[in-house]
Short mmCIF file of C-alpha atoms in Angstrom, two decimals:
data_model
loop_
_atom_site.label_atom_id
_atom_site.label_comp_id
_atom_site.label_asym_id
_atom_site.label_seq_id
_atom_site.Cartn_x
_atom_site.Cartn_y
_atom_site.Cartn_z
CA MET A 145 19.02 23.00 -3.45
CA PRO A 146 18.76 19.23 -2.80
CA GLY A 147 16.90 18.47 0.31
CA GLY A 148 15.36 22.01 0.33
CA ILE A 149 11.86 20.73 0.52
CA ALA A 150 12.54 19.50 4.03
CA PHE A 151 12.43 23.21 5.08
CA GLU A 152 9.03 23.56 3.52
CA PHE A 153 7.52 20.55 5.56
CA PRO A 154 9.85 20.70 8.65
CA ARG A 155 7.43 19.00 11.13
CA LEU A 156 7.22 15.99 8.65
CA PHE A 157 10.77 15.65 7.58
CA PHE A 158 12.73 16.72 10.72
CA GLY A 159 10.07 15.20 13.05
CA GLY A 160 10.51 12.03 10.92
CA PHE A 161 14.27 12.10 11.06
CA TRP A 162 14.24 12.38 14.91
CA LEU A 163 12.01 9.32 14.99
CA THR A 164 14.31 7.52 12.70
CA VAL A 165 17.29 8.40 14.89
CA GLN A 166 15.47 7.37 18.13
CA ILE A 167 14.45 4.02 16.56
CA SER A 168 17.83 3.35 15.27
CA VAL A 169 19.72 4.08 18.46
CA LEU A 170 17.34 2.35 20.83
CA GLY A 171 16.78 -0.63 18.43
CA LEU A 172 20.46 -1.08 18.03
CA VAL A 173 21.17 -1.10 21.77
CA GLY A 174 18.47 -3.59 22.10
CA ALA A 175 19.74 -5.83 19.30
CA LEU A 176 23.28 -5.83 20.80
CA VAL A 177 22.15 -6.67 24.33
CA LEU A 178 19.57 -9.29 23.05
CA GLY A 179 21.90 -10.69 20.39
CA THR A 180 24.77 -11.33 23.07
CA VAL A 181 22.41 -12.93 25.38
CA VAL A 182 21.05 -15.18 22.72
CA ALA A 183 24.71 -16.01 21.49
CA LEU A 184 25.76 -17.00 25.02
CA PHE A 185 22.61 -19.14 25.25
CA ARG A 186 23.79 -20.87 21.88
CA VAL A 187 27.23 -21.66 23.06
CA SER A 188 26.01 -22.53 26.70
CA PRO A 189 26.89 -26.01 28.27
CA ILE A 190 23.27 -26.39 29.04
CA ALA A 191 21.29 -27.97 26.19
CA ALA A 192 17.98 -26.48 26.94
CA LEU A 193 19.58 -22.96 26.61
CA ARG A 194 21.19 -23.94 23.37
CA TRP A 195 18.03 -25.04 22.16
CA ILE A 196 16.10 -21.90 23.03
CA GLY A 197 18.82 -19.71 21.41
CA GLY A 198 18.84 -21.74 18.24
CA SER A 199 14.97 -21.34 17.91
CA TYR A 200 15.10 -17.70 18.53
CA VAL A 201 17.69 -17.15 15.73
CA GLU A 202 15.76 -19.39 13.33
CA PHE A 203 12.54 -17.83 14.04
CA PHE A 204 13.57 -14.23 13.71
CA ARG A 205 16.08 -14.51 11.00
CA ASN A 206 13.67 -16.65 8.74
CA THR A 207 10.56 -14.32 8.84
CA PRO A 208 10.22 -11.07 6.92
CA LEU A 209 10.64 -8.08 9.22
CA VAL A 210 7.56 -6.45 7.96
CA VAL A 211 5.59 -9.30 9.01
CA GLN A 212 7.18 -9.23 12.54
CA LEU A 213 6.35 -5.37 12.72
CA PHE A 214 2.74 -6.22 11.74
CA PHE A 215 2.52 -8.87 14.38
CA LEU A 216 3.85 -6.56 17.02
CA PHE A 217 1.57 -3.67 16.09
CA LEU A 218 -1.75 -5.45 14.95
CA GLY A 219 -1.14 -9.04 16.19
CA LEU A 220 -0.35 -8.71 19.89
CA PRO A 221 -3.31 -6.54 20.78
CA PHE A 222 -5.38 -9.61 19.96
CA MET A 223 -3.60 -11.40 22.76
CA GLY A 224 -4.19 -8.41 25.05
CA ILE A 225 -0.60 -7.23 24.87
CA ARG A 226 0.11 -3.62 24.07
CA PHE A 227 3.30 -1.65 24.56
CA SER A 228 1.35 1.44 25.56
CA SER A 229 -2.37 2.33 25.65
CA ASP A 230 -1.52 5.36 23.48
CA THR A 231 -1.73 4.29 19.88
CA PHE A 232 1.38 6.31 18.77
CA GLU A 233 3.51 5.50 21.65
CA ASN A 234 2.43 1.66 21.17
CA LEU A 235 3.64 2.09 17.52
CA PHE A 236 6.84 3.79 18.35
CA ARG A 237 7.70 1.09 20.90
CA ALA A 238 6.64 -1.75 18.64
CA ALA A 239 8.94 -0.44 15.98
CA ILE A 240 12.00 -0.42 18.49
CA VAL A 241 11.04 -3.92 19.72
CA GLY A 242 10.80 -5.10 16.18
CA MET A 243 14.18 -3.71 15.16
CA ALA A 244 15.78 -5.20 18.41
CA THR A 245 14.37 -8.55 17.98
CA TYR A 246 14.94 -8.94 14.27
CA HIS A 247 18.48 -7.73 14.26
CA GLY A 248 19.26 -9.27 17.53
CA ALA A 249 18.99 -12.64 15.66
CA TYR A 250 21.73 -11.59 13.17
CA VAL A 251 23.80 -10.00 16.18
CA ALA A 252 23.60 -13.44 17.84
CA GLU A 253 25.03 -15.32 14.98
CA ILE A 254 27.89 -12.87 14.62
CA VAL A 255 28.64 -12.92 18.29
CA ARG A 256 28.45 -16.70 18.43
CA GLY A 257 31.04 -16.73 15.56
CA GLY A 258 33.34 -14.59 17.45
CA LEU A 259 32.92 -16.55 20.57
CA LEU A 260 33.85 -19.79 18.60
CA GLY A 261 36.75 -17.96 16.96
CA VAL A 262 38.60 -17.41 20.29
CA ASP A 263 41.56 -19.66 20.61
CA LYS A 264 40.84 -22.91 22.52
CA GLY A 265 44.07 -22.48 24.34
CA GLN A 266 43.02 -19.13 25.89
CA LEU A 267 39.81 -20.74 27.35
CA GLU A 268 41.62 -23.58 28.84
CA ALA A 269 44.20 -21.46 30.37
CA ALA A 270 41.52 -19.26 31.89
CA ARG A 271 39.76 -22.24 33.30
CA SER A 272 43.07 -23.81 34.64
CA LEU A 273 43.88 -20.57 36.30
CA GLY A 274 40.66 -21.07 38.44
CA LEU A 275 38.35 -18.74 36.58
CA SER A 276 34.64 -19.66 36.67
CA TYR A 277 32.67 -20.10 33.38
CA PRO A 278 31.07 -16.67 33.87
CA GLY A 279 34.52 -15.19 34.70
CA MET A 280 36.12 -16.81 31.81
CA LEU A 281 33.40 -15.33 29.47
CA ARG A 282 33.64 -11.88 31.16
CA TYR A 283 37.54 -11.41 31.23
CA VAL A 284 38.78 -13.66 28.52
CA GLN A 285 36.18 -14.71 25.73
CA LEU A 286 33.90 -11.86 25.23
CA PRO A 287 36.49 -9.03 25.21
CA GLN A 288 38.41 -10.81 22.38
CA THR A 289 35.10 -11.64 20.69
CA PHE A 290 33.92 -8.01 20.36
CA ARG A 291 37.29 -6.92 19.12
CA ALA A 292 36.96 -9.35 16.35
CA ILE A 293 33.45 -8.73 15.28
CA ILE A 294 33.39 -5.02 15.01
CA PRO A 295 33.18 -4.99 11.12
CA PRO A 296 30.16 -7.40 10.87
CA LEU A 297 28.37 -5.57 13.76
CA GLY A 298 28.92 -2.40 11.85
CA ASN A 299 27.16 -3.97 8.81
CA ILE A 300 24.21 -4.86 11.01
CA ALA A 301 24.10 -1.33 12.65
CA ILE A 302 23.92 0.16 9.14
CA ALA A 303 21.26 -2.32 7.87
CA LEU A 304 19.26 -1.45 10.99
CA VAL A 305 19.24 2.25 10.36
CA LYS A 306 18.09 1.56 6.94
CA ASN A 307 15.54 -0.99 7.85
CA THR A 308 13.86 1.36 10.24
CA SER A 309 12.12 2.75 7.10
CA LEU A 310 9.96 -0.34 7.23
CA ALA A 311 8.29 1.14 10.28
CA SER A 312 6.59 3.38 7.82
CA THR A 313 4.30 0.37 6.85
CA ILE A 314 2.95 0.18 10.32
CA GLY A 315 2.20 3.95 10.49
CA VAL A 316 5.25 5.29 12.21
CA ALA A 317 5.79 8.81 10.77
CA GLU A 318 9.58 8.46 10.26
CA THR A 319 11.67 9.78 7.27
CA LEU A 320 10.46 7.55 4.57
CA SER A 321 6.79 8.04 5.72
CA ALA A 322 7.58 11.94 5.44
CA ALA A 323 8.77 11.52 1.96
CA GLU A 324 5.66 9.46 0.87
CA ILE A 325 3.26 11.97 2.45
CA VAL A 326 4.86 15.04 0.91
CA GLU A 327 5.09 13.37 -2.47
CA THR A 328 1.40 12.91 -2.69
CA ARG A 329 0.73 16.33 -1.46
CA THR A 330 3.10 18.10 -3.83
CA PHE A 331 3.50 15.53 -6.74
CA ARG A 332 7.44 16.50 -6.30
CA THR A 333 8.41 12.82 -6.05
CA GLU A 334 12.11 13.29 -6.97
CA GLU A 335 12.71 15.94 -4.32
CA ALA A 336 10.88 14.17 -1.56
CA PHE A 337 12.59 10.88 -2.05
CA LEU A 338 16.07 12.63 -2.58
CA THR A 339 15.62 14.21 0.69
CA ALA A 340 14.79 11.07 2.56
CA THR A 341 17.99 9.45 0.92
CA LEU A 342 20.12 12.31 2.13
CA PHE A 343 18.64 11.93 5.54
CA PHE A 344 19.47 8.22 5.76
CA LEU A 345 22.97 9.05 4.26
CA LEU A 346 23.49 11.51 7.07
CA LEU A 347 23.08 8.63 9.51
CA THR A 348 24.68 5.81 7.67
CA VAL A 349 27.88 7.47 6.36
CA PRO A 350 29.10 8.78 9.77
CA LEU A 351 28.17 5.48 11.34
CA GLY A 352 30.36 3.69 8.83
CA ILE A 353 33.20 6.07 9.74
CA VAL A 354 32.72 5.34 13.46
CA VAL A 355 32.85 1.61 12.88
CA ASN A 356 35.96 1.94 10.76
CA GLY A 357 37.65 4.25 13.47
CA LEU A 358 36.67 1.70 16.08
CA GLU A 359 37.96 -1.23 14.20
CA ARG A 360 41.45 0.48 13.81
CA ARG A 361 41.80 1.58 17.31
CA LEU A 362 41.07 -1.91 18.72
CA LEU A 363 43.44 -3.49 16.34
CA VAL A 364 46.35 -1.20 17.66
CA ALA A 365 45.42 -2.15 21.19
CA ARG A 366 45.81 -5.78 20.13
CA MET B 182 16.89 -11.79 -17.32
CA ARG B 183 15.63 -14.97 -18.83
CA GLY B 184 12.23 -14.41 -17.43
CA ILE B 185 12.06 -10.95 -18.96
CA GLY B 186 13.19 -12.36 -22.32
CA ARG B 187 10.49 -14.90 -22.38
CA ILE B 188 7.85 -12.23 -21.51
CA LEU B 189 9.14 -10.02 -24.23
CA ALA B 190 9.05 -12.93 -26.65
CA THR B 191 5.50 -13.80 -25.69
CA GLY B 192 4.56 -10.07 -26.08
CA ILE B 193 5.85 -9.97 -29.59
CA ALA B 194 4.21 -13.14 -30.65
CA ILE B 195 0.87 -11.83 -29.12
CA LEU B 196 1.39 -8.61 -31.16
CA PHE B 197 1.95 -10.51 -34.29
CA VAL B 198 -1.07 -12.57 -33.92
CA ALA B 199 -3.21 -9.56 -33.09
CA ALA B 200 -1.96 -7.80 -36.06
CA ALA B 201 -2.76 -10.72 -38.22
CA CYS B 202 -6.35 -11.00 -36.71
CA GLY B 203 -6.78 -7.19 -37.10
CA GLY B 204 -5.95 -7.37 -40.63
CA ALA B 205 -8.29 -10.33 -41.16
CA THR B 206 -11.38 -8.71 -39.35
CA THR B 207 -10.91 -5.39 -41.45
CA THR B 208 -11.20 -7.36 -44.78
CA THR B 209 -14.40 -9.07 -43.69
CA THR B 210 -15.96 -6.25 -42.09
CA ALA B 211 -16.28 -4.40 -45.47
CA SER B 212 -19.03 -7.08 -46.33
CA ALA B 213 -20.30 -7.34 -42.71
CA THR B 214 -21.34 -3.70 -42.53
CA ALA B 215 -22.92 -3.96 -45.90
CA SER B 216 -25.33 -6.70 -44.42
CA ALA B 217 -25.16 -5.17 -40.89
CA SER B 218 -28.02 -6.53 -38.56
CA PRO B 219 -30.61 -3.79 -37.90
CA SER B 220 -30.03 -3.90 -34.26
CA LYS B 221 -26.62 -2.81 -34.39
CA PRO B 222 -25.93 0.88 -33.85
CA LYS B 223 -24.64 2.89 -36.71
CA PHE B 224 -21.45 4.96 -36.28
CA GLU B 225 -19.33 7.20 -38.41
CA LEU B 226 -16.56 5.30 -40.14
CA ALA B 227 -13.89 7.59 -38.76
CA SER B 228 -15.33 7.21 -35.03
CA PHE B 229 -13.51 5.11 -32.28
CA MET B 230 -16.92 3.45 -31.66
CA TYR B 231 -16.83 2.20 -35.40
CA SER B 232 -13.51 0.62 -34.91
CA LEU B 233 -14.57 -1.15 -31.69
CA GLN B 234 -17.52 -2.46 -33.32
CA THR B 235 -15.65 -3.91 -36.21
CA LYS B 236 -13.02 -5.37 -33.59
CA GLY B 237 -15.97 -6.90 -31.86
CA LYS B 238 -14.31 -6.42 -28.45
CA LEU B 239 -14.59 -3.73 -25.73
CA ARG B 240 -11.69 -3.86 -23.15
CA ILE B 241 -13.04 -2.73 -19.85
CA GLY B 242 -10.61 -2.22 -16.99
CA THR B 243 -12.11 -2.56 -13.52
CA GLN B 244 -11.02 -3.99 -10.10
CA GLU B 245 -11.65 -7.47 -8.88
CA ASP B 246 -12.40 -6.71 -5.25
CA ASN B 247 -14.26 -3.38 -5.17
CA PHE B 248 -17.53 -4.38 -3.60
CA PRO B 249 -20.24 -3.26 -4.26
CA PHE B 250 -18.92 -1.78 -7.56
CA SER B 251 -16.94 -4.46 -9.17
CA VAL B 252 -16.31 -8.03 -7.85
CA LYS B 253 -15.11 -10.98 -9.82
CA ASN B 254 -17.26 -13.66 -8.16
CA PRO B 255 -14.74 -16.36 -6.96
CA ALA B 256 -17.31 -19.12 -6.99
CA THR B 257 -18.64 -18.27 -10.55
CA SER B 258 -15.77 -16.26 -11.83
CA LYS B 259 -18.35 -13.92 -13.27
CA TRP B 260 -18.20 -10.13 -12.95
CA GLU B 261 -20.72 -8.41 -10.78
CA GLY B 262 -21.28 -4.91 -9.37
CA PHE B 263 -22.44 -1.52 -10.34
CA ASP B 264 -19.44 -0.46 -12.36
CA VAL B 265 -19.41 -3.84 -14.07
CA GLU B 266 -23.21 -3.45 -15.19
CA ILE B 267 -22.48 0.07 -16.29
CA GLY B 268 -19.86 -1.55 -18.45
CA ARG B 269 -22.20 -4.15 -19.84
CA GLU B 270 -24.68 -1.23 -20.87
CA LEU B 271 -21.78 0.56 -22.63
CA ALA B 272 -21.12 -2.63 -24.60
CA LYS B 273 -24.81 -2.87 -25.56
CA ALA B 274 -24.61 0.71 -26.63
CA ILE B 275 -21.80 -0.02 -29.01
CA PHE B 276 -22.43 -3.58 -30.23
CA GLY B 277 -26.22 -3.61 -30.07
CA THR B 278 -28.70 -5.72 -27.97
CA GLY B 279 -28.84 -8.52 -30.55
CA GLY B 280 -26.12 -10.93 -29.33
CA ASP B 281 -24.65 -11.95 -25.95
CA VAL B 282 -23.11 -8.95 -24.69
CA GLU B 283 -20.55 -10.75 -22.56
CA SER B 284 -18.91 -12.06 -25.83
CA ASN B 285 -18.12 -8.49 -26.74
CA ILE B 286 -16.40 -7.59 -23.60
CA GLU B 287 -12.82 -8.36 -22.53
CA TRP B 288 -12.49 -7.74 -18.67
CA VAL B 289 -9.11 -6.38 -17.57
CA ALA B 290 -8.40 -6.53 -13.85
CA VAL B 291 -6.88 -3.13 -12.75
CA THR B 292 -5.82 -1.57 -9.23
CA SER B 293 -6.11 2.12 -8.19
CA ALA B 294 -2.44 2.55 -9.18
CA THR B 295 -2.48 0.91 -12.69
CA ARG B 296 -5.79 2.62 -13.86
CA ILE B 297 -3.89 5.60 -15.54
CA PRO B 298 -1.07 3.58 -17.18
CA SER B 299 -3.33 0.85 -18.53
CA LEU B 300 -5.28 3.73 -20.40
CA THR B 301 -2.11 5.48 -21.63
CA ASP B 302 -0.34 2.15 -22.60
CA ASN B 303 -3.59 1.31 -24.59
CA LYS B 304 -4.14 -1.93 -22.65
CA VAL B 305 -7.88 -1.10 -21.95
CA ASP B 306 -10.43 1.06 -23.85
CA VAL B 307 -12.31 2.30 -20.82
CA ILE B 308 -11.58 2.35 -17.00
CA ILE B 309 -14.78 1.97 -15.01
CA LYS B 310 -13.55 1.68 -11.59
CA THR B 311 -14.66 4.16 -8.89
CA PHE B 312 -12.48 6.68 -10.70
CA THR B 313 -12.55 10.12 -9.04
CA ILE B 314 -12.44 12.92 -11.82
CA ASN B 315 -9.83 15.52 -10.76
CA GLU B 316 -7.70 18.13 -12.43
CA ASP B 317 -4.40 16.28 -12.04
CA ARG B 318 -5.66 13.21 -13.67
CA LYS B 319 -7.34 15.19 -16.49
CA LYS B 320 -3.67 16.21 -17.46
CA GLN B 321 -2.95 12.69 -18.43
CA ILE B 322 -6.28 11.17 -19.54
CA ASP B 323 -9.89 12.09 -20.50
CA PHE B 324 -12.98 11.51 -18.35
CA SER B 325 -16.60 11.22 -19.32
CA ASP B 326 -19.18 13.01 -17.45
CA LEU B 327 -19.76 11.71 -13.81
CA TYR B 328 -21.88 8.62 -13.36
CA PHE B 329 -21.70 8.39 -9.76
CA LYS B 330 -21.26 10.78 -7.03
CA THR B 331 -19.84 9.92 -3.40
CA GLY B 332 -17.88 11.58 -0.81
CA GLN B 333 -15.64 11.05 2.15
CA ARG B 334 -17.39 9.66 5.36
CA ILE B 335 -16.36 8.19 8.74
CA LEU B 336 -16.32 4.61 9.95
CA VAL B 337 -16.59 4.00 13.74
CA LYS B 338 -17.60 1.22 16.12
CA SER B 339 -21.32 0.68 16.40
CA SER B 340 -20.88 1.44 20.07
CA ASN B 341 -19.35 4.91 19.36
CA THR B 342 -21.42 7.97 20.15
CA THR B 343 -18.96 10.73 20.35
CA ILE B 344 -17.99 10.87 16.69
CA LYS B 345 -20.84 12.13 14.45
CA GLU B 346 -19.34 14.59 12.03
CA ALA B 347 -15.80 15.31 10.61
CA ALA B 348 -15.35 18.06 13.15
CA ASP B 349 -15.59 15.43 16.02
CA LEU B 350 -12.46 13.85 14.71
CA ALA B 351 -10.32 16.59 16.32
CA GLY B 352 -7.73 15.05 18.70
CA LYS B 353 -9.01 11.53 17.81
CA ASN B 354 -6.79 8.78 16.20
CA VAL B 355 -8.04 8.43 12.60
CA CYS B 356 -6.84 5.76 10.15
CA ALA B 357 -6.49 6.39 6.55
CA GLN B 358 -4.35 5.06 3.62
CA LYS B 359 -0.96 6.57 3.41
CA GLY B 360 -0.73 8.92 0.43
CA SER B 361 -4.50 9.19 -0.16
CA THR B 362 -6.66 12.28 -0.66
CA SER B 363 -8.62 10.96 2.22
CA GLU B 364 -5.79 11.80 4.68
CA GLN B 365 -5.45 15.34 3.28
CA ASN B 366 -9.34 15.78 3.53
CA VAL B 367 -9.30 14.77 7.18
CA THR B 368 -6.60 17.32 7.88
CA LYS B 369 -8.55 20.04 6.16
CA ALA B 370 -11.80 19.18 7.84
CA THR B 371 -10.26 19.26 11.47
CA ASN B 372 -7.62 21.94 10.70
CA GLY B 373 -5.00 19.56 11.41
CA ALA B 374 -6.24 18.48 14.75
CA ALA B 375 -6.91 14.94 14.03
CA LYS B 376 -4.21 12.43 14.88
CA LEU B 377 -3.53 10.55 11.61
CA LEU B 378 -2.54 6.77 11.79
CA LEU B 379 -1.44 6.31 8.09
CA LEU B 380 -1.25 2.64 7.05
CA ASP B 381 -0.92 0.95 3.68
CA SER B 382 -4.46 -0.54 3.39
CA TYR B 383 -7.93 -0.14 4.60
CA PRO B 384 -8.11 -3.74 5.95
CA ALA B 385 -5.23 -2.82 8.25
CA CYS B 386 -7.12 0.31 9.21
CA LEU B 387 -10.22 -1.89 9.96
CA LEU B 388 -8.02 -4.08 12.32
CA ALA B 389 -6.76 -1.05 14.04
CA LEU B 390 -10.21 0.16 14.64
CA GLN B 391 -11.45 -3.15 16.08
CA GLN B 392 -8.68 -3.18 18.44
CA GLY B 393 -9.36 0.41 19.51
CA GLN B 394 -5.94 1.66 18.28
CA ALA B 395 -7.95 3.86 15.90
CA ASP B 396 -11.03 5.77 16.84
CA ALA B 397 -12.19 6.13 13.46
CA VAL B 398 -11.47 5.21 9.61
CA SER B 399 -12.12 7.64 7.03
CA THR B 400 -12.24 7.46 3.30
CA ASP B 401 -14.77 7.28 0.30
CA GLU B 402 -18.11 6.14 1.44
CA THR B 403 -17.95 3.27 -1.06
CA ILE B 404 -14.89 1.82 0.44
CA LEU B 405 -16.35 2.11 3.80
CA PHE B 406 -19.50 0.02 2.63
CA GLY B 407 -16.97 -2.72 1.80
CA LEU B 408 -15.41 -2.63 5.27
CA VAL B 409 -18.90 -2.39 7.06
CA LYS B 410 -19.76 -5.74 5.06
CA GLN B 411 -16.65 -7.26 6.44
CA ASP B 412 -17.36 -6.11 10.07
CA PRO B 413 -21.02 -5.57 10.83
CA THR B 414 -20.20 -4.23 14.36
CA THR B 415 -19.12 -0.95 12.69
CA LYS B 416 -21.13 1.96 11.29
CA ILE B 417 -20.89 4.79 8.88
CA VAL B 418 -21.49 8.30 10.29
CA GLY B 419 -21.55 11.97 9.20
CA LYS B 420 -22.24 13.95 6.09
CA TYR B 421 -19.93 13.98 3.07
CA PHE B 422 -17.03 16.19 3.88
CA SER B 423 -15.58 15.81 0.27
CA GLU B 424 -16.87 15.32 -3.19
CA GLU B 425 -15.83 12.28 -5.16
CA PRO B 426 -17.44 12.29 -8.72
CA TYR B 427 -16.74 9.17 -10.51
CA GLY B 428 -16.33 9.19 -14.27
CA ILE B 429 -15.30 6.66 -17.00
CA GLY B 430 -11.62 7.12 -18.01
CA VAL B 431 -10.52 6.98 -21.62
CA LYS B 432 -7.12 7.59 -23.32
CA LYS B 433 -6.60 11.02 -24.59
CA ASP B 434 -7.55 11.53 -28.26
CA ALA B 435 -4.18 11.62 -29.75
CA GLY B 436 -4.03 11.79 -33.61
CA ASN B 437 -7.81 11.02 -33.79
CA ASP B 438 -7.43 7.26 -32.25
CA ARG B 439 -10.28 8.11 -29.84
CA ASN B 440 -12.47 10.17 -32.30
CA GLY B 441 -15.83 11.15 -30.88
CA PHE B 442 -15.64 8.67 -27.87
CA VAL B 443 -16.18 11.00 -24.97
CA PRO B 444 -19.07 12.90 -26.59
CA PHE B 445 -20.52 9.44 -27.37
CA LEU B 446 -19.93 8.31 -23.61
CA ASN B 447 -21.66 11.39 -22.42
CA THR B 448 -24.73 11.11 -24.66
CA TRP B 449 -25.06 7.44 -23.84
CA LEU B 450 -24.70 8.10 -20.00
CA ALA B 451 -27.54 10.83 -20.13
CA GLY B 452 -29.52 8.28 -22.06
CA ILE B 453 -29.32 5.54 -19.57
CA ILE B 454 -30.07 7.98 -16.60
CA LYS B 455 -33.06 9.29 -18.37
CA ASP B 456 -34.61 6.04 -19.31
CA GLY B 457 -34.29 4.79 -15.69
CA THR B 458 -31.56 2.01 -16.31
CA TRP B 459 -29.22 3.82 -14.05
CA ALA B 460 -31.78 4.05 -11.19
CA LYS B 461 -32.34 0.41 -11.65
CA LEU B 462 -28.74 -0.39 -11.34
CA TYR B 463 -28.47 1.76 -8.36
CA GLU B 464 -31.34 0.12 -6.66
CA LYS B 465 -29.70 -3.47 -7.44
CA HIS B 466 -26.28 -2.82 -6.20
CA ILE B 467 -25.98 0.28 -4.11
CA THR B 468 -29.42 0.44 -2.30
CA PRO B 469 -28.63 -2.88 -0.25
CA VAL B 470 -25.62 -1.26 1.29
CA ALA B 471 -26.53 2.49 1.27
CA GLY B 472 -30.25 2.04 2.09
CA ASP B 473 -31.42 5.00 -0.17
CA LYS B 474 -32.83 5.11 -3.73
CA LYS B 475 -31.60 7.56 -6.37
CA GLN B 476 -32.93 8.52 -9.75
CA ASN B 477 -29.66 9.93 -11.28
CA PRO B 478 -26.12 10.54 -9.93
CA ASN B 479 -27.01 14.12 -8.46
CA GLY B 480 -30.42 12.90 -7.13
#
């Protein structure tokens, strides 16, 4: 049975899968919040904020995720910054922060595109009705933006789930890591990696379906 | 695709040239053996050593940054280290001590992962690179007798006084390379009580140790020697809790293409151990880092 090897090493595989789920969910929430804030910075009327948002996107989008993870895990402690005094808790949090900051840059660009895509007339109408800038964002611009950017955000979410496997390079015992360890113990390479593949599909396929459903429902509401 | 095509083309070109040269040497050696210099060892015509001798080249696979066993000195681009000198002794045993031994050797840089493929693909004649003899590997290649014996030990900060033996690793954060036998040995030695931090390289483990994210790093003593050299504020503790016998790896003798090679290697190894050459090499390369002296691999 494909994936049967997971039951021979349940602690490695199911423990790893649970870590993958946690890092994915928390990382995604972080990326959405961070990305939205950065996008608002980028379209802000204040130049300094635009500059900060732009630098953030350029930095995190243009450096490899693995390098960022290594920096968070082995670089920050040199500056006395650690997410937790416990090594494994530190690793786990570093992985979540890494997922959020890296994918946050992509989310920011998507949200910015959505914000710019809202019809100018809508914004002018909102302002002339007496809405403040934050009020206009909250009630007019952002709702229309998120409706439009569901498909590209779905892409990012799926990419994020798969990219959590990079956390194995800094020693997070997630799904891919489990497959690697089981492979060297048993020499059953195909089974181990097939199982890891199945576990990732178990997350990404339903995620794709949810995104598609969301897109359809919101389209009807429009 | 174009890059692959070019590589293929170069490969084929090299093959042709090699074939042409091979043909040429066979014809000339007929006369060369007739007037062979007396310092050249004599081998049976059908043996692999004879074919090496006629080719005039021994291809030795080793690693470029495996202190103190094999290092390609970046300043002089000369090869140095214990494994390297064992390789030179082997070349002397095949080509004789008459000429410049270096001219008979072609050094091929390998890594841990490319050791077995470079043998099975016939890219090298021997692998001399801290190569642990074990049953899984014996299914794919042949090994000589062991020429070096080491084992797994523990690296801690010099200030650490609580970790002295493998059993002390229980409950501690121990860093090892992911997918290594070292990781499994730690698990065995502590009955799974050690918390393993599995990274992709030992320099990363050393960083984790320096930052206190790992309490110890554990792997073959020889690799730990290299880490201590990088960071003298660390120390190696404990007895061996695994055995790692190193052998010389050769391709399996399929269709007599390695005829008599492993028995020859074993006789030669026994010889250099008996006449004190081995002890001299140990004292030159290993004693400075290990502090002890040995007369033979088991001593």
